[in-house]
Coordinates of N, CA, C and O in Angstrom, one line a residue:
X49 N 24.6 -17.7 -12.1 CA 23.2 -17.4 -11.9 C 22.8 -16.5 -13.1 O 23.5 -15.6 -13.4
X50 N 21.7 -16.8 -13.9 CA 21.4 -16.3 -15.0 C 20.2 -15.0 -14.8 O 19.3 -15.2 -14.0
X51 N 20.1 -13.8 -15.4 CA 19.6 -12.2 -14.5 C 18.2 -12.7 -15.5 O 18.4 -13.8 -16.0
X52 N 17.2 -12.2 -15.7 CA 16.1 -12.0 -16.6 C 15.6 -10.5 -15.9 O 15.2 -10.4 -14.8
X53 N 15.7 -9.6 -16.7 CA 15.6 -8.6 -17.1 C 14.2 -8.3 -17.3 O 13.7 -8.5 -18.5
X54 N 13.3 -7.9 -16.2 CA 12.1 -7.8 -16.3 C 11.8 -5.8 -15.9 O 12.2 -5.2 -14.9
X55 N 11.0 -5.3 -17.0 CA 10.6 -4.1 -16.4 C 9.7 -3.4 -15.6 O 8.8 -4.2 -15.5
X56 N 9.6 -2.7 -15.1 CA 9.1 -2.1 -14.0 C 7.7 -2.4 -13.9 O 7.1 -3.0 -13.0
X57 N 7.4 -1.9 -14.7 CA 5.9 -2.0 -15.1 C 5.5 -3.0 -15.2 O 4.4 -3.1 -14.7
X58 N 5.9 -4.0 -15.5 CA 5.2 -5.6 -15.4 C 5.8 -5.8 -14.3 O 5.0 -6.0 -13.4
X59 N 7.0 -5.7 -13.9 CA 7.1 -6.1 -12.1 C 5.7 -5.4 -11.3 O 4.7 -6.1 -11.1
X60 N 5.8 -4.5 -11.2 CA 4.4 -3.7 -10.7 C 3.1 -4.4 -11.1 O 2.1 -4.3 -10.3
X61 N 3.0 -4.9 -12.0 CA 1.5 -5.3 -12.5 C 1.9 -6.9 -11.7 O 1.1 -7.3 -10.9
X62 N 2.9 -7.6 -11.9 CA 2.7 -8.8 -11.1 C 2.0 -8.9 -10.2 O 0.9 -9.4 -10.1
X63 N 3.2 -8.1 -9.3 CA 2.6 -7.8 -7.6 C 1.5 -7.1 -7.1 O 1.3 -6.9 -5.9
X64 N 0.8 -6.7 -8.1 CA -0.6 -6.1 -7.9 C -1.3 -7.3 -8.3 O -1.8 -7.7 -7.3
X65 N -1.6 -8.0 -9.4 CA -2.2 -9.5 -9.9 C -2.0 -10.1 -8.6 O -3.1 -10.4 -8.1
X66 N -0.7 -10.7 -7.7 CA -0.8 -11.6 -6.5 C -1.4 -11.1 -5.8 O -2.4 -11.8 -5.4
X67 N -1.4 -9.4 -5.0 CA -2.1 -8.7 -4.0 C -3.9 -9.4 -4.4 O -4.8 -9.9 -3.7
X68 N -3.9 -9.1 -5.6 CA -5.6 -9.2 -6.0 C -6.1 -10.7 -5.9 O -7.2 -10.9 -5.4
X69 N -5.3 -11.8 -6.3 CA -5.2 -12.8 -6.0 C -5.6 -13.4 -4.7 O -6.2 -14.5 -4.9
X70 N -5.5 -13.0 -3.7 CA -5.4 -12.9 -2.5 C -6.4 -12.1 -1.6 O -6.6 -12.1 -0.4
X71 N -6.6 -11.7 -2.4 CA -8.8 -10.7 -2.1 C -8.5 -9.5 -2.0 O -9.5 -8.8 -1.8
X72 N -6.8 -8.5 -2.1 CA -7.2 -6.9 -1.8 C -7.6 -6.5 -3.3 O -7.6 -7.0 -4.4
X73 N -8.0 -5.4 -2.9 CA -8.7 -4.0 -3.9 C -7.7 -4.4 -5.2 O -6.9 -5.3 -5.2
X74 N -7.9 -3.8 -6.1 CA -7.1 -3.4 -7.1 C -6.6 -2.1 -6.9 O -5.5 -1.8 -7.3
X75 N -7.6 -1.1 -6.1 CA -6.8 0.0 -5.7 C -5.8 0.1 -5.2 O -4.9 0.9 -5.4
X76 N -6.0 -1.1 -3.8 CA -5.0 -1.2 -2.9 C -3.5 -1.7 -3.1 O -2.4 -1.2 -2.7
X77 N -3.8 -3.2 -4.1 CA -2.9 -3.8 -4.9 C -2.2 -2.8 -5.3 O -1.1 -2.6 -4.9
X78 N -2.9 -1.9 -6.1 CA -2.0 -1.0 -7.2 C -0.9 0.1 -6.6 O 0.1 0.6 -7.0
X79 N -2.0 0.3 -4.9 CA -0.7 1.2 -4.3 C 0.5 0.5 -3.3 O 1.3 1.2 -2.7
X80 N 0.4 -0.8 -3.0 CA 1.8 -1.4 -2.2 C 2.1 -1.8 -3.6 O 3.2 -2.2 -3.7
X81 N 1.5 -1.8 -4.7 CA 2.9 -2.4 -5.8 C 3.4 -1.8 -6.1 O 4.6 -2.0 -6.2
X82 N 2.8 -0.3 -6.3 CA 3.7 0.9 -6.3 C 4.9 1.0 -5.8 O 6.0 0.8 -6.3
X83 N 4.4 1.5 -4.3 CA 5.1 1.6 -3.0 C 6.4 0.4 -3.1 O 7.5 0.9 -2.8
X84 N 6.6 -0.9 -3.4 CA 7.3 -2.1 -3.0 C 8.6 -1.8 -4.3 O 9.8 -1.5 -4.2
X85 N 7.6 -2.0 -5.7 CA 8.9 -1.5 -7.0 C 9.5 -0.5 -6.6 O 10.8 -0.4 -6.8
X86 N 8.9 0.7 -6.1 CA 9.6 2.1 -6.4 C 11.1 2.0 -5.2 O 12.2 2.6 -5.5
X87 N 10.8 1.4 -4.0 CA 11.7 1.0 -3.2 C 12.9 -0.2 -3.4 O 14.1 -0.3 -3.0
X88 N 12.0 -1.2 -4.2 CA 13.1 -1.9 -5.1 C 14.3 -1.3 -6.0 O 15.5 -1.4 -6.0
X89 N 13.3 -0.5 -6.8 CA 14.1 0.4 -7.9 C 14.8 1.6 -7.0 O 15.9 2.0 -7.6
X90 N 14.6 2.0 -6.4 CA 15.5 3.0 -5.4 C 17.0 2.3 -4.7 O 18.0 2.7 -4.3
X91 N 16.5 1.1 -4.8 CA 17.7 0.4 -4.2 C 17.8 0.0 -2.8 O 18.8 -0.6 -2.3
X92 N 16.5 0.4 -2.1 CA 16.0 0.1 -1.0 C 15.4 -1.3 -0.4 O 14.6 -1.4 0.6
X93 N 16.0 -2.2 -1.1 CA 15.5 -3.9 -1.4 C 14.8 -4.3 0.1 O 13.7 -4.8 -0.1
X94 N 15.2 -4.2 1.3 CA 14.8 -4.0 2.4 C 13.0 -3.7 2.8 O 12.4 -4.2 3.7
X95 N 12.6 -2.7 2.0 CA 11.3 -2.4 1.8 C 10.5 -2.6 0.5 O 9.3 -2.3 0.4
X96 N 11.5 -3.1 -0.7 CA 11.0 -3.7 -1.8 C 10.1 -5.1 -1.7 O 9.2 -5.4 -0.9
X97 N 10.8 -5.8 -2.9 CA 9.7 -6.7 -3.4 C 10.2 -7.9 -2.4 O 9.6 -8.9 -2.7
X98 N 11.1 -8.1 -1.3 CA 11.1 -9.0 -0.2 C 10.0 -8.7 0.6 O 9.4 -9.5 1.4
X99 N 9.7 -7.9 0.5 CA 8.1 -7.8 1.9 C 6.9 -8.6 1.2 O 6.1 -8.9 2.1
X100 N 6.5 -8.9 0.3 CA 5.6 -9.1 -0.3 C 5.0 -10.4 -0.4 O 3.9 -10.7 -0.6
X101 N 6.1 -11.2 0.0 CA 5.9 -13.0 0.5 C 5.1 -12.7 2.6 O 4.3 -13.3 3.2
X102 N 5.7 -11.8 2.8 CA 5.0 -11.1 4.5 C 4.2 -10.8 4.2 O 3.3 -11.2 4.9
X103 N 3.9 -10.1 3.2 CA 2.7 -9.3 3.0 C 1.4 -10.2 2.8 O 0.5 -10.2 3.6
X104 N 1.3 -11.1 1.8 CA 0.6 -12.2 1.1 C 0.3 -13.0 2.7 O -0.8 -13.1 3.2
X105 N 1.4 -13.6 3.1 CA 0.7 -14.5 4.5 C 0.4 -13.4 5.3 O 1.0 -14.0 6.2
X106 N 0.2 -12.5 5.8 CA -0.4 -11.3 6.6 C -1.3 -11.4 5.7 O -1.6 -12.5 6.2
X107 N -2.1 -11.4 4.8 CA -3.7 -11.6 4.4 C -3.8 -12.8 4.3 O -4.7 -13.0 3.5
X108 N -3.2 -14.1 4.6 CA -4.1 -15.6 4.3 C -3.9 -15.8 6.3 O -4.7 -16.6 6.9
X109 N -3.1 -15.2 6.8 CA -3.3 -15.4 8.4 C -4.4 -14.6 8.4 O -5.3 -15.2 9.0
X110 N -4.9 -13.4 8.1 CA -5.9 -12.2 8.4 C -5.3 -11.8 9.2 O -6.0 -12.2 10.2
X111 N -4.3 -11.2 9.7 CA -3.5 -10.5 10.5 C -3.6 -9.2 10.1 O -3.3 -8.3 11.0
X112 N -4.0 -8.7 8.8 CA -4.5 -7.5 8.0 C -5.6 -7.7 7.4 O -5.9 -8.6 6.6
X113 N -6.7 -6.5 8.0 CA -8.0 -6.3 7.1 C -7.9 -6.3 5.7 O -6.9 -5.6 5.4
X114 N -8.5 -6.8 4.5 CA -8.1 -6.8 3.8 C -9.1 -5.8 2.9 O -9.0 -5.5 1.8
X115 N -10.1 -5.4 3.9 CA -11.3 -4.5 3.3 C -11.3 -3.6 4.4 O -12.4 -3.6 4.9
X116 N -10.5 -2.8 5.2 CA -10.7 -2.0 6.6 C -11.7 -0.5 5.9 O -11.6 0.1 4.8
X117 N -12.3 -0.4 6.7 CA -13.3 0.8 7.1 C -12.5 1.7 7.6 O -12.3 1.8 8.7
X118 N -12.0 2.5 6.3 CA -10.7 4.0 7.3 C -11.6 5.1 7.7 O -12.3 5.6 6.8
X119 N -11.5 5.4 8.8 CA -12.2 6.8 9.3 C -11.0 7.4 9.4 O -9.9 7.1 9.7
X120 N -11.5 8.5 9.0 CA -10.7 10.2 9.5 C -11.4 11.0 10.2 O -12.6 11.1 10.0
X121 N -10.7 11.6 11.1 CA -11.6 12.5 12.1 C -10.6 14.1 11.9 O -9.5 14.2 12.3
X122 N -11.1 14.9 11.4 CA -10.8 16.6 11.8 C -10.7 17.1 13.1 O -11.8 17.4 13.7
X123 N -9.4 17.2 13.8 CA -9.3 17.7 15.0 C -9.0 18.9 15.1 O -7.8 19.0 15.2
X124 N -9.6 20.1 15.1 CA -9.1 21.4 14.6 C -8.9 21.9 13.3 O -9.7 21.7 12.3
X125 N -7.8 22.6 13.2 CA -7.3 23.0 11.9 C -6.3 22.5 11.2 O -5.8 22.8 10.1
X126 N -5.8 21.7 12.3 CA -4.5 21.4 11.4 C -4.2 20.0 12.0 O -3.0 19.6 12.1
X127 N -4.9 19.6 12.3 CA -4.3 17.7 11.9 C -5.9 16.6 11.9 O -7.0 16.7 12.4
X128 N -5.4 15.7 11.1 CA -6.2 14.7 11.0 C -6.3 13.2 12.0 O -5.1 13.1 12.4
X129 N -6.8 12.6 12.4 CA -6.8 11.7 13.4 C -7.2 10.4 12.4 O -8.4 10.6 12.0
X130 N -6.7 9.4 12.0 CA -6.9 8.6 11.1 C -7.3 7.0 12.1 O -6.5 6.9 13.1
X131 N -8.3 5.7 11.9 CA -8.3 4.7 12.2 C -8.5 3.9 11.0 O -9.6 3.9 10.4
X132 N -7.0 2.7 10.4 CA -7.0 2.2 9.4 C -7.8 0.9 9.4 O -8.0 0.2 8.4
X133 N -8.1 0.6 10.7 CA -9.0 -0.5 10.7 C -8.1 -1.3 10.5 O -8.5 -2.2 9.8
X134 N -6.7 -1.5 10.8 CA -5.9 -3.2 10.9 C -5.7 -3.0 9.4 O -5.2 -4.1 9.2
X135 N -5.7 -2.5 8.4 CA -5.9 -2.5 6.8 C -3.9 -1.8 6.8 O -3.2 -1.3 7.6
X136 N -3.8 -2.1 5.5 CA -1.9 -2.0 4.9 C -2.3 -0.4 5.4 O -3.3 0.2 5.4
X137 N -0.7 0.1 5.8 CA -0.2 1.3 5.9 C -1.0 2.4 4.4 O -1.7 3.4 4.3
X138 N -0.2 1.4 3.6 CA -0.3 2.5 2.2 C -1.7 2.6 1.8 O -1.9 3.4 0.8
X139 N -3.0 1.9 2.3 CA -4.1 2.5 1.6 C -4.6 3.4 3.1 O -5.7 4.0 3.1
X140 N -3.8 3.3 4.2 CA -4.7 4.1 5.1 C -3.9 5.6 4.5 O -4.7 6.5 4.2
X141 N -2.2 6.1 4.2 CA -1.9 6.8 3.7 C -2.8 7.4 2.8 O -3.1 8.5 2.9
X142 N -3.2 6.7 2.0 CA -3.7 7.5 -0.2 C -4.7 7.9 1.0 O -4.4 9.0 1.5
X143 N -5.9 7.3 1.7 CA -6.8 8.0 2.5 C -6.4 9.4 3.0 O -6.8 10.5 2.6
X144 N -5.6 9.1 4.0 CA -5.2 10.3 4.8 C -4.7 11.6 4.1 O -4.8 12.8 4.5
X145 N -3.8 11.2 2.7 CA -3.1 12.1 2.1 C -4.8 12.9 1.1 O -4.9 14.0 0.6
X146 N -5.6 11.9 1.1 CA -6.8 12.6 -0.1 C -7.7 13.1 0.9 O -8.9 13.2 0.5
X147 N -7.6 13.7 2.6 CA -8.0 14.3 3.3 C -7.6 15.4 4.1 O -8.1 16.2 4.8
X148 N -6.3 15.2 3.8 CA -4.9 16.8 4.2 C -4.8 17.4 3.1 O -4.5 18.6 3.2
X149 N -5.0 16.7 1.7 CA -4.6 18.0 0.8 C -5.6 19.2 0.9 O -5.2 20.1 0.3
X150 N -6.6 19.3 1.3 CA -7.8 20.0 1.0 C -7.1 21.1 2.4 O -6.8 22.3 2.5
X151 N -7.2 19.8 3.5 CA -7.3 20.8 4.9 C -5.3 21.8 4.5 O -4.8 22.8 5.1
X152 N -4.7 21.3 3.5 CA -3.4 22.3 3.9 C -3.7 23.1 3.0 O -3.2 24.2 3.1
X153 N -4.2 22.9 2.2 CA -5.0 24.3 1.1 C -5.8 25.4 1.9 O -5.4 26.5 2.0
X154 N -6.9 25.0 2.5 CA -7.8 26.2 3.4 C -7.1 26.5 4.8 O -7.7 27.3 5.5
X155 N -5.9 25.9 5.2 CA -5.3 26.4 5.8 C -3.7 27.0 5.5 O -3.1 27.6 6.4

């Protein structure tokens, strides 16, 4: 079997080009290609670039929003209440994460 030696960075830009391909964000693309290489390259192949053939038919079934409406809701002081709208884990995450950093600062 012959290896081709492809770098990270263009692995990443691939799997963000098919994500987009396929109607997500470029935002969104850009963070499961993130998320998929870095777990590749960690050696975690399991949650790497094998999910990504699931991922692709999970948006041509629509089994995942591919545009979800994420709400966050403030419940007190110290937790967020998040609905990703059926939308990938990782863009309801960058959401949730760009609405706790504030709340663990003033708290």
């Amino acid at each position: 079997m012959e290896h081709i030696i492809i770098k990270t960075h263009e692995v990443g830009r691939i799997v963000s080009s098919a994500l987009q391909y396929h109607g997500l964000s470029k935002h969104s693309s850009d963070l499961i290609s993130n998320a998929l290489v870095m777990a590749e390259t960690d050696g975690h192949t399991g949650h790497g670039l094998s999910r990504l053939k699931s991922y692709l038919e999970q948006i041509k079934s629509e089994k995942v929003n591919i545009c979800p409406s994420i709400k966050a809701e403030l419940n007190g002081n110290s937790w967020l209440m998040l609905d990703a709208d059926h939308g990938f884990a990782f863009t309801a995450f960058d959401h949730a994460f760009s609405r706790a950093v504030p709340l663990v600062r003033k708290n």
